[in-house]
Amino acid sequence: MSSLENPIRSKSIVPKGGGSMRKVTVRSAGVVLSVGALLCSALSVISSTAGAAGASVQVISGSQYGFNQPDGISSDGTDVWVTNPGNNSVTEFSASTGALVQVISGSQYDFSDPTAILSDGTHVWVTNYDGNSVTELSASTGALVQVLNATLANSQPEFYAPDGLAESGGSVWVSNWGPTVVGASAEGMITELSASTGALVQVVDNPNSSYGAESGIAADANDIWVTNTDGGSVSEFSTSNGASVQYMNGAAYEFASPEAITTDGTDVWVVNGGGNGETTEFSASTGALVQLLDAVNGANIAAMSADGTDLWVVGSAAVTELVETTGAVVATLTGVPYDFQGSERISINQGTAWVTNAANNTVTEFPTVAAALLTPTTPTISNLPTNAQVGGSFSAAVTTNGDGTAAVRSNSTSVCTVNFLLVTFSSAGTCSLTASVGAGTTYAAATGVAQTFTVAAASQTPDPIVGNWNVTYGAAAVVTMTLASGVYTETAETPVEVTGSSCDLPVGTVIATFSSTGARTYSGTHGLWNTSNCAYVESTSLTLTLSADGNTLSGELGDGEQVSFTKVPTLIAQSALTITTLSGTLGTSLNLATSGGSGTGAVTFIAADGTASGCVVSGGALTASTAGTCVVTATKKADTSYLGASSSPTTITLKAKTSASKPATVTVMFSARGTTLSASGKRSLAALARKLEPGAWVTCTGYARSNAGRAASRARAVSLYLAGRVSIHITLKKVTTLALNKVTVTTTKQ
């Protein structure tokens, strides 16, 4: 069952052949298709899978489509048909690609304010609101079949301001806004046509003149419902004979200028445009009130439909999904990328929806049924830090092919916290993070495994004086500067030769003490020693100045002697060094790789036998004499900034190469004089090809009694078939001494 709902609009109705003009407010009319007992709203229904509507949205536009205030729309699974009241034409484009098929116009079609349209795959029916007619086109070619606009014997027109279509039970039902008889009061009518020929079956008048003009129309396999906008009521008719079934009105229904209407075969929903857009729901079988639903998308509702689970309400700039049973809002589709502007009607077929947008002369296409989401690769954080310290942070990079939103969760909030993807280190310890990715348009949501790293305590800013310094007194030496209670102490780190002597001060001798006196300036006292025996004599004053780069300390003693210190670089520990290559194949050199470490020092490896023997590393590649395990340690040498570092001994497994077993000999039979492979022969060879390893050696032996050419042709036919499926070495042989019609294929080396 499919349904098409008409938007709210105003029309001036002028009877054919003259008569007075009256101004009426035209409300929603609709189109309903019946397919057996199956009921599924297809032209006013958006699928209950709201999330799918956000993917693959496209807006169809362009002058070539001829869209001009596009209104009615219908899809038959092959093409989409759109009425254009603004220029009295019909546009046909491909449902699968959106490519234009044709724009149909011309006086012969009698298009005059074409509104509703319905294609059932064979016939296309178009209501001409101002022309008081219905045009039938061929769905396969778009060619004109006929224009229906007869005047009946009682001067009653066949159609009067037709604006809605429904197909059910082999008939096409047309709702009309105009009166039954020209000049009569505003009493609506329904016209029944043969769905196969277009022949008039009957005109069904409202049995009560107070009903008012028919507006919306909906149908299932048994009944038709029309909204009587002027009369504030809903009429139900039988699809079998057009007889009135019942008439629904009264305060309980709260009908107020009822407009759009839809049904799922169980219940019927009606939008009340005269109030504030509230929706009335009643039972399709009894007409009893079920519930009243609050308005959505404002009071200006263009169309609506139900799919058995959800109710879809189309406003001028949005589509809202409601739960049928409760009326709760599930989702609202609006804005970019939908571009709903002055939306009129909706057609849905085979999981795709099309919406006409009269305000911007476009049609919006979007999927209504979500495709099964694929499983993405496991989300991982690819840039875990190797030297994290308290107070630091990093922006996590989540690696996955998922197309949803990436996120990171902290499993150790006392050590590290996460704000979106920014990870901040709050205390020393182990930081544990888990990456995830939300569901997207192609891939489902996924969560990775916990990843950990160490956060070290924040390092203090080093004092520029503390450390080892090179100095030359009588000879080059190294001294250590330490700081305690604001006083620096210079101590011999290596023996220090006293200037002008041949003796040394031993390691640990305190040479000077001093304190800071300002930015990079210091003063204190410096010892003086006897040049003959290096005995301490006395102290003298000392002044020092630190260079701007912190690498040179220049000083002067009280006796005028100059002294200069240059800082010995302090090497720091590297980050953890890890061997990442953990397995290989015996007989193939395994190139070793590492992660972590710091600086520019070269990486070397040493290997020891585990369960394997002959484990050796040469040029960064591991080999062994036997299969098993080797224990390898990596070392990254020191450089000018970092100390040397070694990995933990790492077990690497070298597996013995598995030799594929040779397939059994295959026999391919031929007819008595044939050289062409049979279907069974091809199946046997295809099975053999799947067992052969690339590079295998096979022998194809062709047999034919006293006919070397035939034997060779048979062997060649087999070899060509195999060679087309696997890269192998083939030897051809022929046997002509035996009365056999076959080829044997023997694998000699796998």
XYZ file of C-alpha atoms in Angstrom:
750
model
C 0.000 0.000 0.000
C 1.444 3.367 -0.852
C 0.154 6.796 -0.039
C 0.697 10.290 -1.376
C -0.374 13.323 0.626
C -1.126 16.762 -0.800
C 0.017 20.044 0.750
C -2.122 22.851 2.067
C -2.755 25.506 -0.557
C -5.420 27.946 -1.828
C -7.128 27.655 -5.212
C -9.710 29.604 -7.143
C -12.175 27.059 -8.514
C -13.789 27.996 -11.839
C -16.297 25.439 -13.206
C -15.764 24.189 -16.746
C -18.153 25.813 -19.154
C -18.645 28.879 -16.977
C -20.263 29.420 -13.621
C -19.308 31.464 -10.605
C -15.848 31.537 -9.081
C -15.390 30.804 -5.414
C -12.303 30.909 -3.176
C -11.665 27.780 -1.136
C -8.751 26.518 0.906
C -7.416 23.338 -0.638
C -6.125 20.784 1.849
C -4.183 17.528 1.621
C -5.296 14.912 -0.827
C -3.571 11.622 -1.266
C -2.705 8.590 -3.336
C -2.878 5.039 -2.016
C -1.743 1.854 -3.767
C -3.002 -1.560 -2.697
C -0.804 -4.622 -3.216
C -2.808 -7.674 -2.172
C -3.294 -7.679 1.581
C 0.051 -5.964 2.203
C -0.228 -2.436 3.536
C 2.837 -0.243 3.454
C 2.661 3.505 2.977
C 5.044 4.303 0.164
C 4.416 7.813 -1.035
C 3.810 9.597 2.242
C 5.865 7.332 4.518
C 9.431 7.684 5.602
C 10.942 4.475 6.903
C 11.043 3.935 10.662
C 14.839 3.757 10.463
C 15.512 7.384 11.254
C 19.276 7.080 11.331
C 19.392 5.974 7.718
C 17.923 9.250 6.558
C 21.155 11.070 7.295
C 23.175 9.183 4.694
C 23.526 9.631 0.920
C 21.193 12.627 0.768
C 21.043 14.417 -2.565
C 19.020 17.343 -3.807
C 17.896 16.941 -7.422
C 17.731 20.273 -9.204
C 18.529 22.010 -12.458
C 16.603 23.743 -15.196
C 16.659 20.593 -17.354
C 14.227 18.898 -14.923
C 11.603 21.557 -15.529
C 10.669 21.708 -11.831
C 8.269 24.599 -11.262
C 6.509 24.532 -7.897
C 6.809 20.706 -7.895
C 3.866 19.158 -6.072
C 2.735 15.561 -6.605
C 5.310 12.765 -6.711
C 5.149 9.011 -7.271
C 7.769 6.305 -7.687
C 7.024 2.958 -9.319
C 10.451 1.454 -8.545
C 11.861 2.271 -11.970
C 11.124 5.961 -12.395
C 9.958 8.905 -10.327
C 7.147 11.128 -11.651
C 6.644 14.742 -10.503
C 3.849 17.210 -11.307
C 4.772 20.865 -11.885
C 1.709 23.120 -11.408
C 3.855 26.188 -12.088
C 4.378 25.335 -15.764
C 1.746 22.587 -16.344
C 4.196 19.746 -16.939
C 5.240 16.348 -15.597
C 8.885 15.403 -14.994
C 10.131 11.811 -15.191
C 13.582 10.838 -13.846
C 15.369 7.600 -12.990
C 14.705 6.247 -9.511
C 18.138 4.598 -9.352
C 20.338 7.448 -10.606
C 18.235 10.607 -10.580
C 19.039 11.121 -14.272
C 16.381 12.978 -16.229
C 14.225 10.792 -18.498
C 11.893 13.429 -19.926
C 9.746 16.503 -19.250
C 6.202 16.028 -20.559
C 4.098 19.049 -21.545
C 1.732 20.227 -24.274
C -1.936 21.064 -24.777
C -2.806 17.500 -25.784
C -2.143 16.353 -22.197
C -4.647 18.866 -20.781
C -2.254 19.568 -17.890
C -3.874 22.435 -16.003
C -2.489 22.867 -12.496
C -1.495 19.161 -12.289
C -1.384 18.136 -8.631
C -1.663 14.491 -7.550
C 0.136 11.785 -9.553
C 0.164 7.998 -9.239
C 2.202 5.416 -11.135
C 1.526 1.708 -10.682
C 4.250 0.665 -13.132
C 1.825 0.372 -16.059
C -0.367 3.468 -15.862
C 0.417 7.001 -14.688
C -2.588 9.021 -13.506
C -2.446 12.830 -13.125
C -5.174 15.034 -11.640
C -5.616 18.428 -13.327
C -7.055 20.634 -10.619
C -7.957 23.627 -12.788
C -8.786 21.494 -15.837
C -11.348 19.291 -14.032
C -9.763 16.265 -15.710
C -7.492 13.275 -15.200
C -4.687 12.493 -17.655
C -3.489 8.917 -18.173
C 0.089 8.298 -19.433
C 2.013 5.158 -20.284
C 4.444 4.366 -17.469
C 6.891 2.767 -19.903
C 7.078 5.629 -22.439
C 5.264 8.621 -20.959
C 3.048 8.713 -24.054
C -0.480 10.058 -23.705
C -3.101 7.317 -23.295
C -6.205 9.427 -22.728
C -7.645 12.529 -21.057
C -10.741 11.867 -18.931
C -13.097 14.857 -18.513
C -16.606 13.728 -19.421
C -19.793 15.504 -18.408
C -22.444 13.047 -17.222
C -26.054 12.889 -18.331
C -27.295 14.861 -15.332
C -24.832 17.666 -16.160
C -22.664 16.375 -13.364
C -18.960 16.522 -14.280
C -16.866 13.394 -14.086
C -14.317 15.385 -12.045
C -14.468 18.720 -10.298
C -11.167 20.187 -9.002
C -9.663 16.681 -8.663
C -6.743 16.680 -6.218
C -6.294 13.184 -4.776
C -5.757 9.645 -6.034
C -6.017 6.190 -4.527
C -5.739 2.775 -6.172
C -7.288 -0.257 -4.517
C -9.334 -3.278 -5.566
C -8.741 -2.804 -9.301
C -10.049 0.765 -9.246
C -8.563 4.235 -9.195
C -10.394 6.568 -6.812
C -10.251 10.337 -7.373
C -11.203 12.806 -4.652
C -12.764 16.068 -5.871
C -13.013 19.424 -4.171
C -15.871 20.716 -6.234
C -19.636 20.268 -5.839
C -21.625 17.419 -7.302
C -23.536 19.669 -9.662
C -22.299 22.925 -11.154
C -23.530 25.797 -9.048
C -24.582 23.576 -6.150
C -23.372 23.963 -2.576
C -19.902 22.737 -1.675
C -20.611 19.033 -1.505
C -17.621 16.826 -2.439
C -17.600 13.666 -4.503
C -15.368 10.699 -5.283
C -14.918 9.351 -8.801
C -14.187 5.642 -9.354
C -12.359 4.593 -12.539
C -11.264 1.231 -13.872
C -7.531 0.872 -13.104
C -7.004 -1.063 -16.352
C -8.988 1.047 -18.840
C -9.778 4.340 -17.144
C -13.487 3.802 -17.843
C -15.863 5.535 -15.422
C -17.310 3.104 -12.857
C -19.295 5.544 -10.726
C -19.375 8.935 -9.053
C -19.913 8.592 -5.310
C -21.630 11.609 -3.743
C -21.355 12.395 -0.077
C -24.657 11.343 1.455
C -24.688 14.424 3.674
C -24.256 17.872 2.120
C -22.708 19.166 5.331
C -19.646 16.996 4.814
C -17.929 19.589 2.605
C -15.308 19.047 -0.066
C -13.074 15.985 0.122
C -9.460 16.817 1.022
C -7.163 13.985 2.063
C -7.710 10.426 0.857
C -6.306 7.102 2.099
C -7.222 3.493 1.415
C -6.491 -0.076 2.293
C -7.731 -3.267 0.616
C -11.282 -2.834 1.991
C -12.060 0.804 2.708
C -11.451 4.389 1.627
C -11.312 7.319 4.038
C -11.613 10.958 2.984
C -11.299 14.073 5.120
C -14.125 16.599 4.763
C -12.253 19.818 5.420
C -15.243 22.165 5.331
C -17.468 19.808 7.311
C -14.920 18.902 9.993
C -15.441 15.163 9.574
C -14.113 11.946 7.995
C -16.145 9.668 5.685
C -15.479 5.967 5.153
C -16.543 4.124 1.976
C -16.270 0.527 0.806
C -13.764 -0.129 -2.010
C -15.957 -2.965 -3.306
C -18.958 -0.812 -4.271
C -18.392 2.730 -3.002
C -21.123 2.390 -0.387
C -20.914 4.591 2.685
C -19.613 2.631 5.699
C -19.666 5.265 8.404
C -19.289 8.948 9.126
C -17.002 10.146 11.932
C -17.358 13.495 13.669
C -18.078 14.800 17.123
C -16.199 16.573 19.883
C -14.197 13.497 20.887
C -12.330 13.426 17.557
C -11.515 17.152 17.730
C -11.680 17.367 13.935
C -10.942 20.963 12.879
C -10.536 21.425 9.108
C -9.112 17.899 8.790
C -6.573 17.659 5.978
C -3.913 14.973 5.504
C -4.905 11.386 6.242
C -3.060 8.057 6.243
C -3.586 4.484 7.374
C -1.512 1.394 8.062
C -4.561 -0.919 7.814
C -4.953 -1.051 11.593
C -5.415 2.613 12.477
C -6.118 5.858 10.642
C -4.448 9.218 11.416
C -5.861 12.634 10.490
C -4.132 16.028 10.747
C -6.379 18.883 11.852
C -5.174 22.017 10.072
C -7.930 24.226 11.432
C -6.596 23.867 14.946
C -2.913 23.761 15.830
C -1.799 20.750 13.790
C -2.910 18.082 16.270
C -3.440 14.561 14.926
C -6.490 12.355 15.549
C -5.994 8.567 15.532
C -8.932 6.160 15.238
C -9.418 2.440 14.558
C -9.569 1.421 10.878
C -11.965 -1.429 11.655
C -14.419 0.346 13.995
C -13.752 4.071 13.700
C -13.377 4.298 17.492
C -11.055 7.051 18.768
C -7.616 5.719 19.776
C -5.731 8.862 20.821
C -4.982 12.521 20.104
C -1.358 13.409 19.311
C 0.275 16.787 19.925
C 1.320 18.878 16.944
C 4.812 18.677 15.421
C 6.371 20.854 12.694
C 3.859 23.561 13.632
C 0.306 23.607 12.367
C 1.275 23.678 8.683
C 1.413 19.956 7.912
C 1.886 19.075 4.242
C 1.479 15.293 4.468
C 1.837 12.312 6.747
C 1.850 8.527 6.683
C 2.228 5.482 8.912
C 4.319 2.362 8.376
C 2.966 0.104 11.121
C 5.570 1.201 13.649
C 6.070 4.928 13.212
C 4.053 7.881 12.015
C 5.831 10.319 9.682
C 4.695 13.930 9.556
C 5.883 16.219 6.746
C 5.924 19.965 7.362
C 7.027 22.722 5.034
C 10.673 22.505 6.196
C 10.991 19.285 8.217
C 9.992 15.626 8.474
C 9.266 14.291 11.971
C 9.053 10.647 13.028
C 6.649 9.681 15.827
C 6.030 6.371 17.566
C 2.585 5.240 16.416
C 1.530 3.829 19.765
C 2.576 6.776 21.945
C 3.097 9.753 19.656
C 6.589 10.276 21.099
C 9.009 12.086 18.798
C 11.785 9.804 17.509
C 13.633 12.152 15.164
C 13.214 15.336 13.150
C 14.960 15.698 9.775
C 15.562 19.314 8.813
C 18.142 21.764 7.501
C 21.278 20.677 5.673
C 21.526 18.386 3.766
C 17.792 17.847 3.209
C 16.991 21.361 1.935
C 13.284 20.956 2.675
C 11.645 24.236 1.580
C 7.915 24.427 1.045
C 7.774 20.629 1.002
C 4.637 19.234 -0.662
C 4.475 15.450 -0.992
C 6.627 12.380 -0.462
C 7.117 9.160 -2.392
C 8.994 6.181 -0.970
C 9.857 3.022 -2.855
C 12.423 0.281 -2.199
C 14.086 2.109 0.684
C 14.454 5.514 -0.986
C 12.359 8.619 -0.371
C 11.756 11.602 -2.638
C 10.282 14.889 -1.378
C 9.023 17.697 -3.621
C 10.110 21.170 -2.467
C 7.899 23.763 -4.133
C 9.686 26.785 -2.631
C 13.065 26.038 -4.244
C 12.015 23.878 -7.231
C 13.916 20.792 -6.106
C 13.360 17.174 -5.130
C 15.203 15.792 -2.097
C 16.242 12.133 -2.240
C 17.397 10.177 0.806
C 17.430 6.551 2.001
C 14.792 5.454 4.491
C 16.091 1.990 5.297
C 19.508 1.706 6.864
C 21.887 -0.705 5.176
C 23.505 -3.211 7.489
C 26.437 -1.428 9.037
C 29.835 -3.013 8.488
C 32.192 -3.898 11.310
C 35.071 -1.411 11.453
C 38.667 -2.205 12.278
C 39.386 -2.156 15.996
C 39.925 1.438 17.152
C 43.432 1.979 18.554
C 45.376 4.983 19.788
C 48.323 5.200 17.443
C 50.382 7.878 19.208
C 50.747 6.775 22.836
C 53.465 8.911 24.442
C 56.765 7.351 25.502
C 57.908 10.070 27.933
C 54.719 11.272 29.619
C 55.160 13.402 32.726
C 52.708 14.844 35.229
C 51.332 18.129 33.936
C 51.744 17.154 30.312
C 49.121 16.151 27.760
C 48.670 14.844 24.226
C 45.903 14.709 21.629
C 45.026 11.066 21.012
C 44.945 9.899 17.382
C 42.385 7.101 16.973
C 43.086 4.770 14.063
C 40.138 2.858 12.513
C 38.254 2.753 9.231
C 35.005 3.503 11.065
C 33.252 6.651 9.853
C 31.602 7.639 13.135
C 32.933 9.971 15.827
C 36.148 8.796 17.491
C 36.431 8.966 21.272
C 38.830 7.982 24.052
C 37.916 6.888 27.586
C 40.259 6.932 30.599
C 40.243 3.772 32.698
C 42.521 5.412 35.293
C 41.128 8.868 35.980
C 43.404 9.389 38.986
C 46.415 9.252 36.630
C 45.029 10.686 33.370
C 41.821 12.420 32.334
C 40.231 12.841 28.898
C 38.382 15.798 27.398
C 37.204 14.739 23.944
C 40.557 13.463 22.556
C 42.854 15.551 24.782
C 44.523 13.383 27.437
C 45.997 15.225 30.457
C 48.415 13.626 32.955
C 47.407 14.426 36.548
C 49.574 12.094 38.645
C 52.371 9.549 38.295
C 51.373 5.960 37.551
C 49.924 3.851 34.732
C 47.527 5.585 32.374
C 44.983 3.225 30.781
C 42.992 4.429 27.767
C 40.397 2.762 25.530
C 39.585 4.089 22.061
C 36.169 3.790 20.447
C 34.295 4.940 17.359
C 30.593 5.652 17.072
C 28.278 4.331 14.389
C 28.501 6.152 11.064
C 26.739 5.834 7.758
C 28.717 2.757 6.645
C 30.347 1.268 9.747
C 28.924 0.259 13.116
C 30.225 1.430 16.472
C 33.233 -0.373 17.940
C 35.351 -0.274 21.080
C 39.037 -1.119 21.263
C 41.031 -2.736 24.041
C 42.743 -0.942 26.917
C 46.153 0.546 26.070
C 48.568 1.598 28.802
C 51.690 3.695 29.275
C 53.625 5.139 32.207
C 53.262 8.679 33.475
C 56.370 9.844 35.334
C 56.526 12.461 38.060
C 57.191 15.942 36.717
C 60.903 16.645 36.433
C 62.120 19.695 38.307
C 63.726 22.470 36.340
C 67.433 21.716 36.763
C 69.611 24.315 38.467
C 71.972 25.706 35.806
C 75.008 25.372 38.096
C 74.414 21.884 39.469
C 76.280 19.199 37.558
C 79.727 18.349 36.270
C 82.013 20.989 34.769
C 85.288 20.828 32.883
C 87.943 23.142 34.333
C 91.678 23.685 33.917
C 93.772 24.669 36.895
C 97.255 23.102 36.538
C 95.718 20.601 34.097
C 92.315 19.669 32.769
C 89.999 18.185 35.377
C 86.306 17.642 36.155
C 84.601 19.163 39.180
C 81.072 18.726 40.542
C 78.849 21.600 41.604
C 76.194 20.756 44.223
C 73.579 22.926 45.908
C 72.394 22.738 49.517
C 70.581 25.403 51.526
C 71.329 28.018 48.898
C 75.090 27.379 48.922
C 76.932 25.847 45.951
C 79.920 23.614 46.640
C 82.663 22.849 44.092
C 84.170 19.387 44.677
C 86.870 17.520 42.741
C 85.221 14.791 40.601
C 88.630 13.798 39.208
C 92.087 14.585 40.670
C 92.707 18.343 40.327
C 96.254 19.570 39.697
C 97.084 22.746 41.652
C 98.165 25.544 39.332
C 101.971 25.837 39.208
C 102.511 22.547 41.009
C 103.065 18.911 40.231
C 100.622 17.574 42.822
C 96.901 16.905 42.721
C 94.006 17.494 45.046
C 92.290 14.138 45.567
C 88.751 13.335 44.424
C 86.200 14.761 46.882
C 88.270 17.785 47.864
C 86.081 20.869 48.417
C 87.582 23.598 46.246
C 85.109 26.483 46.576
C 81.762 27.575 47.984
C 79.588 30.359 46.623
C 76.054 31.728 46.448
C 73.912 33.540 43.888
C 74.100 37.321 43.920
C 71.788 38.070 40.984
C 70.856 36.925 37.501
C 73.667 34.558 36.482
C 76.151 36.097 38.997
C 77.686 34.390 42.020
C 80.284 35.110 44.726
C 82.022 33.175 47.489
C 85.426 31.846 48.500
C 87.984 29.657 46.749
C 90.736 27.652 48.428
C 94.481 28.187 47.887
C 96.931 25.295 48.169
C 100.690 25.029 48.554
C 102.327 24.430 45.172
C 104.997 22.185 46.621
C 102.870 19.706 48.559
C 99.247 20.727 47.805
C 98.591 21.520 51.481
C 95.692 23.889 52.104
C 96.876 27.448 52.851
C 93.916 29.803 52.926
C 90.815 30.990 51.044
C 90.406 33.900 48.698
C 87.400 35.640 47.199
C 85.657 34.240 44.124
C 83.271 35.884 41.645
C 81.523 33.944 38.863
C 79.310 34.795 35.875
C 77.181 32.263 33.994
C 76.874 32.650 30.231
C 73.427 33.205 28.677
C 73.357 29.690 27.240
C 74.248 28.210 30.641
C 77.252 26.324 29.322
C 80.149 28.517 30.543
C 80.957 29.760 34.063
C 83.711 32.415 34.075
C 85.347 33.500 37.335
C 88.154 35.422 38.995
C 89.955 34.677 42.239
C 91.006 37.362 44.708
C 94.622 37.091 43.630
C 93.603 37.892 40.054
C 93.791 34.345 38.731
C 91.172 33.645 36.042
C 89.169 30.445 36.055
C 86.708 29.122 33.463
C 84.315 26.196 33.667
C 82.478 24.522 30.763
C 79.478 22.302 31.487
C 79.755 18.576 30.920
C 76.585 17.476 29.050
C 74.195 15.517 31.271
C 73.010 12.388 29.552
C 69.427 11.373 30.269
C 67.808 7.962 30.163
C 66.117 6.836 26.974
C 62.473 5.791 26.815
C 61.845 2.061 27.005
C 63.257 0.114 24.057
C 61.151 -2.815 22.782
C 61.682 -5.432 20.087
C 58.510 -5.591 17.993
C 59.394 -8.471 15.628
C 58.259 -11.604 17.429
C 57.980 -14.413 14.855
C 59.338 -15.595 11.544
C 59.927 -18.646 9.368
C 62.957 -20.909 9.528
C 65.117 -20.530 6.445
C 64.113 -16.889 5.863
C 66.117 -14.059 7.422
C 63.907 -12.138 9.850
C 64.565 -8.402 9.834
C 64.317 -7.165 13.424
C 62.555 -3.951 14.379
C 62.208 -1.963 17.583
C 60.007 0.729 19.045
C 60.789 3.298 21.698
C 64.273 4.405 22.645
C 65.524 7.970 22.301
C 68.188 9.843 20.432
C 70.279 9.021 17.399
C 72.349 6.108 18.706
C 72.593 3.024 16.495
C 70.584 -0.090 17.387
C 72.365 -3.448 17.595
C 71.149 -6.921 18.511
C 72.601 -9.970 20.214
C 70.945 -13.393 20.065
C 71.081 -16.468 22.254
C 69.614 -19.913 21.668
C 66.273 -20.644 23.242
C 64.698 -23.876 22.044
C 66.227 -23.243 18.620
C 69.928 -23.710 17.897
C 72.297 -21.542 15.905
C 70.535 -18.246 16.653
C 72.567 -15.434 15.064
C 71.884 -11.769 14.232
C 73.753 -10.320 11.278
C 72.987 -6.938 9.753
C 69.850 -6.637 11.870
C 68.419 -9.970 10.584
C 67.885 -13.066 12.728
C 68.554 -16.609 11.464
C 68.724 -20.002 13.169
C 69.745 -23.537 12.311
C 66.618 -25.197 13.691
C 63.063 -24.195 14.382
C 62.188 -22.963 17.849
C 62.818 -19.831 19.878
C 65.703 -17.381 19.996
C 66.236 -14.868 22.803
C 67.251 -11.473 21.426
C 68.286 -8.262 23.196
C 68.406 -4.887 21.435
C 70.766 -2.098 22.473
C 70.513 1.548 21.400
C 73.833 3.310 21.862
C 74.314 6.571 23.704
C 74.601 9.869 21.879
C 75.347 13.412 23.007
C 72.023 13.663 24.854
C 70.998 10.140 25.907
C 72.534 7.276 27.793
C 72.697 3.878 26.164
C 69.647 1.600 26.627
C 68.838 -2.080 26.162
C 65.569 -3.889 25.745
C 64.441 -6.768 27.873
C 65.485 -10.174 26.494
C 62.751 -10.965 23.965
C 61.666 -14.407 22.795
C 61.271 -14.680 19.020
C 59.751 -17.805 17.446
C 61.013 -19.205 14.149
C 58.544 -21.717 12.719
C 59.451 -24.498 10.351
C 58.163 -23.904 6.823
C 55.110 -26.041 6.145
C 55.337 -28.025 2.929
C 52.081 -28.438 1.151
C 51.202 -32.026 0.314
C 51.088 -32.955 -3.341
C 47.572 -33.402 -4.710
C 46.609 -36.793 -6.039
C 46.797 -37.451 -9.765
C 43.717 -36.192 -11.587
C 42.287 -37.925 -14.682
C 40.273 -35.920 -17.215
C 38.255 -37.983 -19.718
C 37.578 -37.025 -23.369
C 35.177 -38.358 -25.977
C 36.534 -40.855 -28.509
C 37.789 -38.207 -30.928
C 37.376 -35.121 -28.742
C 39.966 -32.593 -27.633
C 37.591 -30.201 -25.839
C 37.226 -30.190 -22.057
C 33.872 -31.335 -20.717
C 32.082 -29.578 -17.840
C 33.024 -32.379 -15.441
C 36.624 -32.182 -16.603
C 36.690 -28.453 -15.907
C 35.290 -29.021 -12.440
C 38.008 -31.568 -11.679
C 40.737 -29.227 -12.917
C 39.312 -26.275 -10.993
C 39.412 -28.350 -7.795
C 43.019 -29.330 -8.532
C 43.998 -25.696 -9.160
C 42.756 -24.749 -5.707
C 45.120 -27.326 -4.152
C 48.210 -26.339 -6.122
C 50.704 -23.903 -4.633
C 52.028 -21.156 -6.942
C 55.231 -22.422 -8.537
C 54.258 -26.089 -8.314
C 55.356 -28.523 -11.082
C 52.823 -30.717 -12.854
C 52.945 -33.119 -15.800
C 49.997 -33.333 -18.210
C 50.017 -36.626 -20.162
C 47.629 -36.873 -23.101
C 46.463 -40.277 -24.434
C 45.169 -41.115 -27.923
C 45.747 -44.432 -29.769
C 47.977 -43.907 -32.823
C 47.216 -40.161 -32.901
C 50.026 -38.010 -31.498
C 48.322 -34.755 -32.503
C 45.129 -35.603 -30.651
C 47.042 -36.696 -27.555
C 49.031 -33.434 -27.599
C 45.879 -31.335 -28.107
C 44.210 -32.964 -25.137
C 47.256 -32.353 -22.909
C 47.452 -28.763 -24.110
C 43.740 -28.112 -23.391
C 44.225 -29.275 -19.817
C 47.410 -27.246 -19.347
C 45.823 -24.046 -20.623
C 42.872 -24.444 -18.266
C 45.173 -24.941 -15.267
C 47.522 -22.123 -16.254
C 44.580 -19.748 -16.336
C 43.897 -20.406 -12.659
C 47.269 -20.802 -10.931
C 50.880 -19.916 -11.776
C 52.636 -23.291 -12.143
C 55.279 -25.103 -14.209
C 53.746 -27.545 -16.704
C 55.372 -30.395 -18.617
C 53.415 -31.877 -21.562
C 53.646 -35.544 -22.545
C 51.722 -37.782 -24.918
C 51.054 -41.521 -25.096
C 49.833 -43.104 -28.366
C 50.309 -46.789 -27.614
C 47.227 -47.211 -25.450
C 43.595 -46.983 -26.484
C 42.720 -44.383 -23.884
C 40.879 -41.087 -24.242
C 42.129 -39.098 -21.302
C 44.725 -36.793 -19.786
C 46.387 -37.470 -16.443
C 47.695 -34.553 -14.369
C 50.447 -35.525 -11.915
C 51.938 -33.071 -9.412
C 55.674 -33.687 -9.350
C 56.675 -30.862 -6.983
C 54.565 -28.784 -4.625
